[in-house]
mmCIF file of C-alpha atoms and ligand atoms in Angstrom:
data_model
loop_
_atom_site.group_PDB
_atom_site.id
_atom_site.type_symbol
_atom_site.label_atom_id
_atom_site.label_comp_id
_atom_site.label_asym_id
_atom_site.label_seq_id
_atom_site.Cartn_x
_atom_site.Cartn_y
_atom_site.Cartn_z
ATOM 1 C CA MET A 20 0.000 0.000 0.000
ATOM 2 C CA LYS A 21 1.164 3.487 -0.786
ATOM 3 C CA ILE A 22 0.291 6.310 1.608
ATOM 4 C CA GLU A 23 0.951 9.977 0.976
ATOM 5 C CA ILE A 24 0.476 12.380 3.877
ATOM 6 C CA LEU A 25 -0.074 16.008 2.915
ATOM 7 C CA THR A 26 0.988 18.202 5.804
ATOM 8 C CA LEU A 27 2.741 21.327 6.981
ATOM 9 C CA PHE A 28 4.864 19.123 9.293
ATOM 10 C CA PRO A 29 6.374 16.312 7.211
ATOM 11 C CA GLU A 30 9.088 15.587 9.758
ATOM 12 C CA LEU A 31 6.399 14.940 12.376
ATOM 13 C CA VAL A 32 4.344 12.400 10.405
ATOM 14 C CA GLU A 33 7.440 10.571 9.120
ATOM 15 C CA GLN A 34 8.028 9.419 12.708
ATOM 16 C CA VAL A 35 5.129 6.983 12.463
ATOM 17 C CA VAL A 36 7.135 4.557 10.316
ATOM 18 C CA ARG A 37 10.240 4.745 12.481
ATOM 19 C CA PHE A 38 8.829 2.425 15.163
ATOM 20 C CA GLY A 39 6.858 -0.764 15.782
ATOM 21 C CA ILE A 40 4.429 -2.357 13.358
ATOM 22 C CA PRO A 41 4.376 0.478 10.756
ATOM 23 C CA ARG A 42 8.156 0.203 10.561
ATOM 24 C CA LYS A 43 7.864 -3.578 10.094
ATOM 25 C CA ALA A 44 5.297 -2.992 7.342
ATOM 26 C CA VAL A 45 7.764 -0.733 5.532
ATOM 27 C CA GLU A 46 10.593 -3.243 6.014
ATOM 28 C CA ALA A 47 8.359 -6.042 4.713
ATOM 29 C CA GLY A 48 7.726 -3.955 1.595
ATOM 30 C CA VAL A 49 3.942 -3.807 2.126
ATOM 31 C CA LEU A 50 3.836 -0.105 3.041
ATOM 32 C CA GLN A 51 5.429 2.910 1.361
ATOM 33 C CA LEU A 52 4.893 6.224 3.124
ATOM 34 C CA LYS A 53 5.726 9.654 1.831
ATOM 35 C CA ALA A 54 5.148 12.918 3.654
ATOM 36 C CA ARG A 55 4.523 15.751 1.209
ATOM 37 C CA ASP A 56 4.954 19.349 2.389
ATOM 38 C CA ILE A 57 1.947 21.450 1.352
ATOM 39 C CA ARG A 58 4.197 24.523 1.432
ATOM 40 C CA ASP A 59 6.028 23.146 -1.616
ATOM 41 C CA TYR A 60 2.846 23.995 -3.566
ATOM 42 C CA SER A 61 2.604 27.593 -2.372
ATOM 43 C CA SER A 62 3.059 30.323 -4.966
ATOM 44 C CA ASP A 63 3.986 32.748 -2.190
ATOM 45 C CA ARG A 64 7.588 33.922 -1.821
ATOM 46 C CA ASP A 65 7.454 33.087 1.906
ATOM 47 C CA ARG A 66 5.767 29.708 1.278
ATOM 48 C CA ARG A 67 2.574 30.813 3.029
ATOM 49 C CA VAL A 68 -0.434 28.544 2.539
ATOM 50 C CA ASP A 69 -2.948 30.278 4.841
ATOM 51 C CA ASP A 70 -4.921 33.489 4.692
ATOM 52 C CA ARG A 71 -7.546 35.403 6.672
ATOM 53 C CA PRO A 72 -11.141 34.114 6.612
ATOM 54 C CA TYR A 73 -13.731 35.855 4.464
ATOM 55 C CA GLY A 74 -16.438 37.225 6.738
ATOM 56 C CA GLY A 75 -13.893 38.006 9.441
ATOM 57 C CA GLY A 76 -13.333 36.235 12.712
ATOM 58 C CA PRO A 77 -10.371 34.624 14.392
ATOM 59 C CA GLY A 78 -7.887 32.186 12.899
ATOM 60 C CA MET A 79 -6.540 31.510 9.454
ATOM 61 C CA VAL A 80 -7.770 29.271 6.644
ATOM 62 C CA MET A 81 -5.710 26.932 4.445
ATOM 63 C CA GLU A 82 -5.807 28.161 0.855
ATOM 64 C CA ALA A 83 -7.459 25.921 -1.708
ATOM 65 C CA GLU A 84 -4.827 26.130 -4.461
ATOM 66 C CA PRO A 85 -1.794 24.636 -2.628
ATOM 67 C CA LEU A 86 -4.049 21.883 -1.259
ATOM 68 C CA ALA A 87 -5.432 21.032 -4.709
ATOM 69 C CA ALA A 88 -1.924 21.058 -6.191
ATOM 70 C CA ALA A 89 -0.554 18.826 -3.395
ATOM 71 C CA ILE A 90 -3.426 16.352 -3.858
ATOM 72 C CA ALA A 91 -2.846 16.256 -7.628
ATOM 73 C CA ALA A 92 0.902 15.689 -7.154
ATOM 74 C CA ALA A 93 0.267 12.918 -4.629
ATOM 75 C CA LYS A 94 -2.187 11.212 -6.984
ATOM 76 C CA GLN A 95 0.354 11.320 -9.756
ATOM 77 C CA ALA A 96 3.106 10.001 -7.480
ATOM 78 C CA VAL A 97 1.153 6.981 -6.241
ATOM 79 C CA GLY A 98 0.171 6.242 -9.822
ATOM 80 C CA GLU A 99 -3.203 4.988 -8.718
ATOM 81 C CA ALA A 100 -6.239 6.533 -10.330
ATOM 82 C CA ARG A 101 -8.156 4.960 -7.449
ATOM 83 C CA ALA A 102 -6.138 6.583 -4.647
ATOM 84 C CA LEU A 103 -8.605 7.495 -1.920
ATOM 85 C CA VAL A 104 -8.258 11.043 -0.623
ATOM 86 C CA VAL A 105 -9.032 11.180 3.105
ATOM 87 C CA ALA A 106 -9.188 14.450 5.018
ATOM 88 C CA LEU A 107 -8.622 14.174 8.758
ATOM 89 C CA SER A 108 -11.310 16.333 10.305
ATOM 90 C CA PRO A 109 -13.252 16.588 13.573
ATOM 91 C CA GLN A 110 -16.337 16.777 11.341
ATOM 92 C CA GLY A 111 -15.634 13.409 9.711
ATOM 93 C CA GLU A 112 -17.043 9.968 10.363
ATOM 94 C CA PRO A 113 -15.515 8.409 13.473
ATOM 95 C CA LEU A 114 -12.462 6.277 12.629
ATOM 96 C CA THR A 115 -13.484 2.747 13.624
ATOM 97 C CA GLN A 116 -11.923 -0.684 13.192
ATOM 98 C CA GLN A 117 -14.390 -1.255 10.326
ATOM 99 C CA TRP A 118 -13.025 1.815 8.547
ATOM 100 C CA VAL A 119 -9.449 0.719 9.244
ATOM 101 C CA ARG A 120 -10.074 -2.692 7.658
ATOM 102 C CA ARG A 121 -11.740 -1.119 4.625
ATOM 103 C CA LEU A 122 -8.905 1.356 4.149
ATOM 104 C CA ALA A 123 -6.323 -1.435 4.465
ATOM 105 C CA GLN A 124 -7.776 -2.934 1.253
ATOM 106 C CA GLU A 125 -7.018 0.224 -0.736
ATOM 107 C CA PRO A 126 -3.961 0.271 -3.004
ATOM 108 C CA ALA A 127 -3.233 3.915 -2.124
ATOM 109 C CA LEU A 128 -4.344 6.526 0.398
ATOM 110 C CA ILE A 129 -3.754 10.263 0.370
ATOM 111 C CA LEU A 130 -4.197 11.741 3.842
ATOM 112 C CA LEU A 131 -4.823 15.455 4.115
ATOM 113 C CA CYS A 132 -3.848 17.059 7.432
ATOM 114 C CA GLY A 133 -5.561 20.331 8.193
ATOM 115 C CA ARG A 134 -4.143 23.139 10.358
ATOM 116 C CA TYR A 135 -5.487 26.526 11.526
ATOM 117 C CA GLU A 136 -9.291 26.666 11.038
ATOM 118 C CA GLY A 137 -8.990 23.953 8.377
ATOM 119 C CA PRO A 138 -9.050 23.959 4.551
ATOM 120 C CA ASP A 139 -10.915 26.409 2.340
ATOM 121 C CA GLU A 140 -14.197 24.576 1.754
ATOM 122 C CA ARG A 141 -13.696 24.692 -2.015
ATOM 123 C CA ALA A 142 -10.686 22.369 -1.738
ATOM 124 C CA MET A 143 -12.906 19.710 -0.162
ATOM 125 C CA GLY A 144 -14.291 18.808 -3.596
ATOM 126 C CA ALA A 145 -11.139 16.724 -4.150
ATOM 127 C CA VAL A 146 -11.692 14.796 -0.907
ATOM 128 C CA ASP A 147 -13.429 11.401 -0.982
ATOM 129 C CA LEU A 148 -13.879 10.916 2.728
ATOM 130 C CA GLU A 149 -13.529 12.797 6.026
ATOM 131 C CA LEU A 150 -12.482 10.822 9.104
ATOM 132 C CA SER A 151 -12.351 11.949 12.708
ATOM 133 C CA LEU A 152 -10.330 10.614 15.615
ATOM 134 C CA GLY A 153 -13.122 11.568 18.028
ATOM 135 C CA ASP A 154 -15.343 14.356 19.248
ATOM 136 C CA PHE A 155 -12.576 16.720 20.262
ATOM 137 C CA VAL A 156 -10.503 19.282 18.386
ATOM 138 C CA LEU A 157 -6.774 18.878 17.851
ATOM 139 C CA SER A 158 -4.610 21.610 16.417
ATOM 140 C CA GLY A 159 -3.750 19.567 13.332
ATOM 141 C CA GLY A 160 -4.544 16.433 11.354
ATOM 142 C CA GLU A 161 -1.059 14.957 11.781
ATOM 143 C CA LEU A 162 -1.731 12.882 14.915
ATOM 144 C CA PRO A 163 -4.978 11.444 13.479
ATOM 145 C CA ALA A 164 -3.156 10.640 10.204
ATOM 146 C CA MET A 165 -0.397 8.869 12.158
ATOM 147 C CA ALA A 166 -3.011 6.944 14.154
ATOM 148 C CA LEU A 167 -4.673 5.893 10.922
ATOM 149 C CA VAL A 168 -1.365 4.737 9.372
ATOM 150 C CA ASP A 169 -0.544 2.742 12.503
ATOM 151 C CA ALA A 170 -3.963 1.076 12.649
ATOM 152 C CA VAL A 171 -4.023 0.292 8.905
ATOM 153 C CA SER A 172 -0.507 -1.144 8.908
ATOM 154 C CA ARG A 173 -1.630 -3.840 11.384
ATOM 155 C CA TRP A 174 -3.824 -5.246 8.595
ATOM 156 C CA LEU A 175 -1.200 -5.291 5.869
ATOM 157 C CA PRO A 176 -0.030 -8.826 5.095
ATOM 158 C CA GLY A 177 3.344 -9.574 6.660
ATOM 159 C CA ALA A 178 3.371 -6.601 9.047
ATOM 160 C CA LEU A 179 2.208 -8.554 12.122
ATOM 161 C CA GLY A 180 3.720 -11.919 13.053
ATOM 162 C CA HIS A 181 1.396 -14.956 13.228
ATOM 163 C CA GLU A 182 1.595 -14.785 16.977
ATOM 164 C CA GLN A 183 0.103 -11.314 16.950
ATOM 165 C CA SER A 184 -2.794 -11.755 14.575
ATOM 166 C CA ALA A 185 -4.907 -8.628 14.404
ATOM 167 C CA GLN A 186 -7.928 -10.958 14.266
ATOM 168 C CA ASN A 187 -7.787 -11.256 18.071
ATOM 169 C CA ASP A 188 -7.833 -7.529 18.692
ATOM 170 C CA SER A 189 -10.686 -5.606 20.270
ATOM 171 C CA PHE A 190 -13.596 -4.684 17.949
ATOM 172 C CA VAL A 191 -12.725 -7.236 15.243
ATOM 173 C CA ALA A 192 -15.475 -9.613 16.320
ATOM 174 C CA GLY A 193 -17.481 -6.796 17.893
ATOM 175 C CA LEU A 194 -16.077 -7.494 21.377
ATOM 176 C CA LEU A 195 -13.221 -6.159 23.453
ATOM 177 C CA ASP A 196 -10.120 -8.342 23.742
ATOM 178 C CA HIS A 197 -9.760 -10.778 26.660
ATOM 179 C CA PRO A 198 -7.236 -10.023 29.465
ATOM 180 C CA HIS A 199 -3.603 -11.060 28.967
ATOM 181 C CA TYR A 200 -1.039 -12.403 31.428
ATOM 182 C CA THR A 201 2.666 -13.202 31.286
ATOM 183 C CA ARG A 202 5.343 -14.389 33.725
ATOM 184 C CA PRO A 203 5.721 -14.482 36.674
ATOM 185 C CA GLU A 204 2.872 -16.828 37.614
ATOM 186 C CA HIS A 205 2.467 -15.032 40.963
ATOM 187 C CA TRP A 206 2.914 -11.277 41.212
ATOM 188 C CA ARG A 207 2.267 -9.200 44.332
ATOM 189 C CA GLY A 208 -0.261 -11.665 45.669
ATOM 190 C CA GLN A 209 -2.090 -12.106 42.370
ATOM 191 C CA ALA A 210 -1.973 -15.409 40.478
ATOM 192 C CA VAL A 211 -2.487 -16.058 36.784
ATOM 193 C CA PRO A 212 -5.904 -17.723 36.225
ATOM 194 C CA GLU A 213 -5.330 -21.467 36.514
ATOM 195 C CA VAL A 214 -6.995 -22.354 33.243
ATOM 196 C CA LEU A 215 -4.236 -20.525 31.343
ATOM 197 C CA LEU A 216 -1.681 -22.935 32.822
ATOM 198 C CA SER A 217 -3.747 -26.050 32.032
ATOM 199 C CA GLY A 218 -2.513 -26.592 28.487
ATOM 200 C CA ASP A 219 -6.122 -27.410 27.528
ATOM 201 C CA HIS A 220 -6.643 -25.301 24.387
ATOM 202 C CA ALA A 221 -10.434 -25.736 24.315
ATOM 203 C CA LYS A 222 -10.739 -24.604 27.938
ATOM 204 C CA VAL A 223 -8.444 -21.644 27.317
ATOM 205 C CA ALA A 224 -10.489 -20.600 24.259
ATOM 206 C CA ARG A 225 -13.731 -20.878 26.276
ATOM 207 C CA TRP A 226 -12.249 -18.794 29.141
ATOM 208 C CA ARG A 227 -10.964 -16.151 26.730
ATOM 209 C CA LEU A 228 -14.315 -15.814 24.989
ATOM 210 C CA LYS A 229 -16.065 -15.515 28.371
ATOM 211 C CA GLN A 230 -13.614 -12.836 29.505
ATOM 212 C CA ALA A 231 -13.976 -10.938 26.207
ATOM 213 C CA LEU A 232 -17.759 -10.960 26.619
ATOM 214 C CA GLY A 233 -17.386 -9.931 30.255
ATOM 215 C CA ALA A 234 -14.942 -7.115 29.530
ATOM 216 C CA THR A 235 -17.290 -5.774 26.866
ATOM 217 C CA TRP A 236 -20.248 -5.999 29.252
ATOM 218 C CA LEU A 237 -18.318 -4.165 31.959
ATOM 219 C CA LYS A 238 -16.520 -1.511 29.886
ATOM 220 C CA ARG A 239 -18.470 -1.054 26.643
ATOM 221 C CA PRO A 240 -22.065 -2.252 27.054
ATOM 222 C CA ASP A 241 -22.940 -0.160 23.975
ATOM 223 C CA LEU A 242 -20.971 -2.646 21.838
ATOM 224 C CA LEU A 243 -22.899 -5.603 23.248
ATOM 225 C CA ALA A 244 -26.207 -3.897 22.522
ATOM 226 C CA GLY A 245 -25.346 -3.972 18.808
ATOM 227 C CA LEU A 246 -24.505 -7.710 18.768
ATOM 228 C CA GLU A 247 -26.642 -10.816 18.459
ATOM 229 C CA LEU A 248 -24.976 -13.347 20.718
ATOM 230 C CA ASN A 249 -25.298 -17.037 19.870
ATOM 231 C CA GLU A 250 -26.378 -19.504 22.571
ATOM 232 C CA ILE A 251 -22.836 -20.331 23.646
ATOM 233 C CA GLN A 252 -21.835 -16.679 23.911
ATOM 234 C CA ALA A 253 -25.043 -15.760 25.773
ATOM 235 C CA GLY A 254 -24.422 -18.646 28.204
ATOM 236 C CA LEU A 255 -20.832 -17.568 28.837
ATOM 237 C CA LEU A 256 -21.886 -13.992 29.441
ATOM 238 C CA ARG A 257 -24.547 -15.154 31.931
ATOM 239 C CA GLU A 258 -21.838 -17.167 33.716
ATOM 240 C CA PHE A 259 -19.541 -14.130 33.821
ATOM 241 C CA ILE A 260 -22.283 -11.862 35.190
ATOM 242 C CA ALA A 261 -23.266 -14.431 37.808
ATOM 243 C CA GLU A 262 -19.619 -14.705 38.940
ATOM 244 C CA GLN A 263 -19.377 -10.909 39.201
ATOM 245 C CA GLN A 264 -22.537 -10.681 41.244
ATOM 246 C CA GLY A 265 -21.880 -13.736 43.397
HETATM 247 N N1 SAM B 328 -12.343 24.718 12.842
HETATM 248 C C1 SAM B 328 -12.361 23.291 12.738
HETATM 249 C C2 SAM B 328 -13.639 22.759 13.334
HETATM 250 O O1 SAM B 328 -13.995 23.198 14.437
HETATM 251 O O2 SAM B 328 -14.266 21.865 12.737
HETATM 252 C C3 SAM B 328 -11.205 22.682 13.510
HETATM 253 C C4 SAM B 328 -9.887 22.901 12.852
HETATM 254 S S1 SAM B 328 -8.592 22.091 13.733
HETATM 255 C C5 SAM B 328 -8.036 23.338 14.808
HETATM 256 C C6 SAM B 328 -7.318 21.994 12.535
HETATM 257 C C7 SAM B 328 -7.197 20.634 11.872
HETATM 258 O O3 SAM B 328 -6.941 19.632 12.844
HETATM 259 C C8 SAM B 328 -8.414 20.132 11.124
HETATM 260 O O4 SAM B 328 -8.521 20.691 9.845
HETATM 261 C C9 SAM B 328 -8.160 18.636 11.086
HETATM 262 O O5 SAM B 328 -7.308 18.274 10.011
HETATM 263 C C10 SAM B 328 -7.426 18.382 12.389
HETATM 264 N N2 SAM B 328 -8.282 17.827 13.443
HETATM 265 C C11 SAM B 328 -8.669 18.435 14.581
HETATM 266 N N3 SAM B 328 -9.410 17.633 15.345
HETATM 267 C C12 SAM B 328 -9.505 16.469 14.688
HETATM 268 C C13 SAM B 328 -10.162 15.244 14.968
HETATM 269 N N4 SAM B 328 -10.890 15.064 16.073
HETATM 270 N N5 SAM B 328 -10.059 14.237 14.070
HETATM 271 C C14 SAM B 328 -9.348 14.401 12.928
HETATM 272 N N6 SAM B 328 -8.712 15.546 12.610
HETATM 273 C C15 SAM B 328 -8.789 16.567 13.472
#
């Protein structure tokens, strides 16, 4: 997958592929990331890309022309007529695991990071999709773009080892992940649940499913409300709730 990030802070977004899974994705050859400086498309002597808002008021607005030129250059560079242009915006659809998995199927993404009050609305005609990191306002789209790159890279083939399949992560099956434990077996008076030491894979799988259902019930009941549990899942959740209440 090719990803172009259009930004005023290329050196900031480049950091995302210096560490962890995104770095592995680059090393495995399944991710190519380029940060493109929007200022390179300014016609201003001082490389300005913002101006005062029509109608007055505080803040500055990103000019349409440098944005359109940066998007066009990125499209040409990725060589994909189908490159999806995504603007990071607090007004966008919430970035969910479903979106991440859909975006991971794309051959190329162009991520547009806003600054100031955001882009001139007329530049938004070149944008296919707006995505938000949540109902809060950041000062720029760089951190959301980096979050998106990180999340997407987990789904690129070869980026995660077998032992870390993204399939087990929270939200993939509509539930939160089950709790995890590692050595030592006893730590400050707390023991690892016995079933995890049993070597019985079926029992471990049953316990993990029950804990995933329980964690979702405790921490994100809204997720459970949107799921139709099968008989086994419903039974395990009843067991978990009974244990909590007993
Ligand atoms: N005036 C805009 C508004 O209230 O809708 C906010 C502009 S914000 C200060 C500047 C840029 O930060 C936005 O253009 C966007 O790229 C990015 N940004 C801020 N919050 C974001 C969020 N929750 N999700 C994604 N991007 C965000």
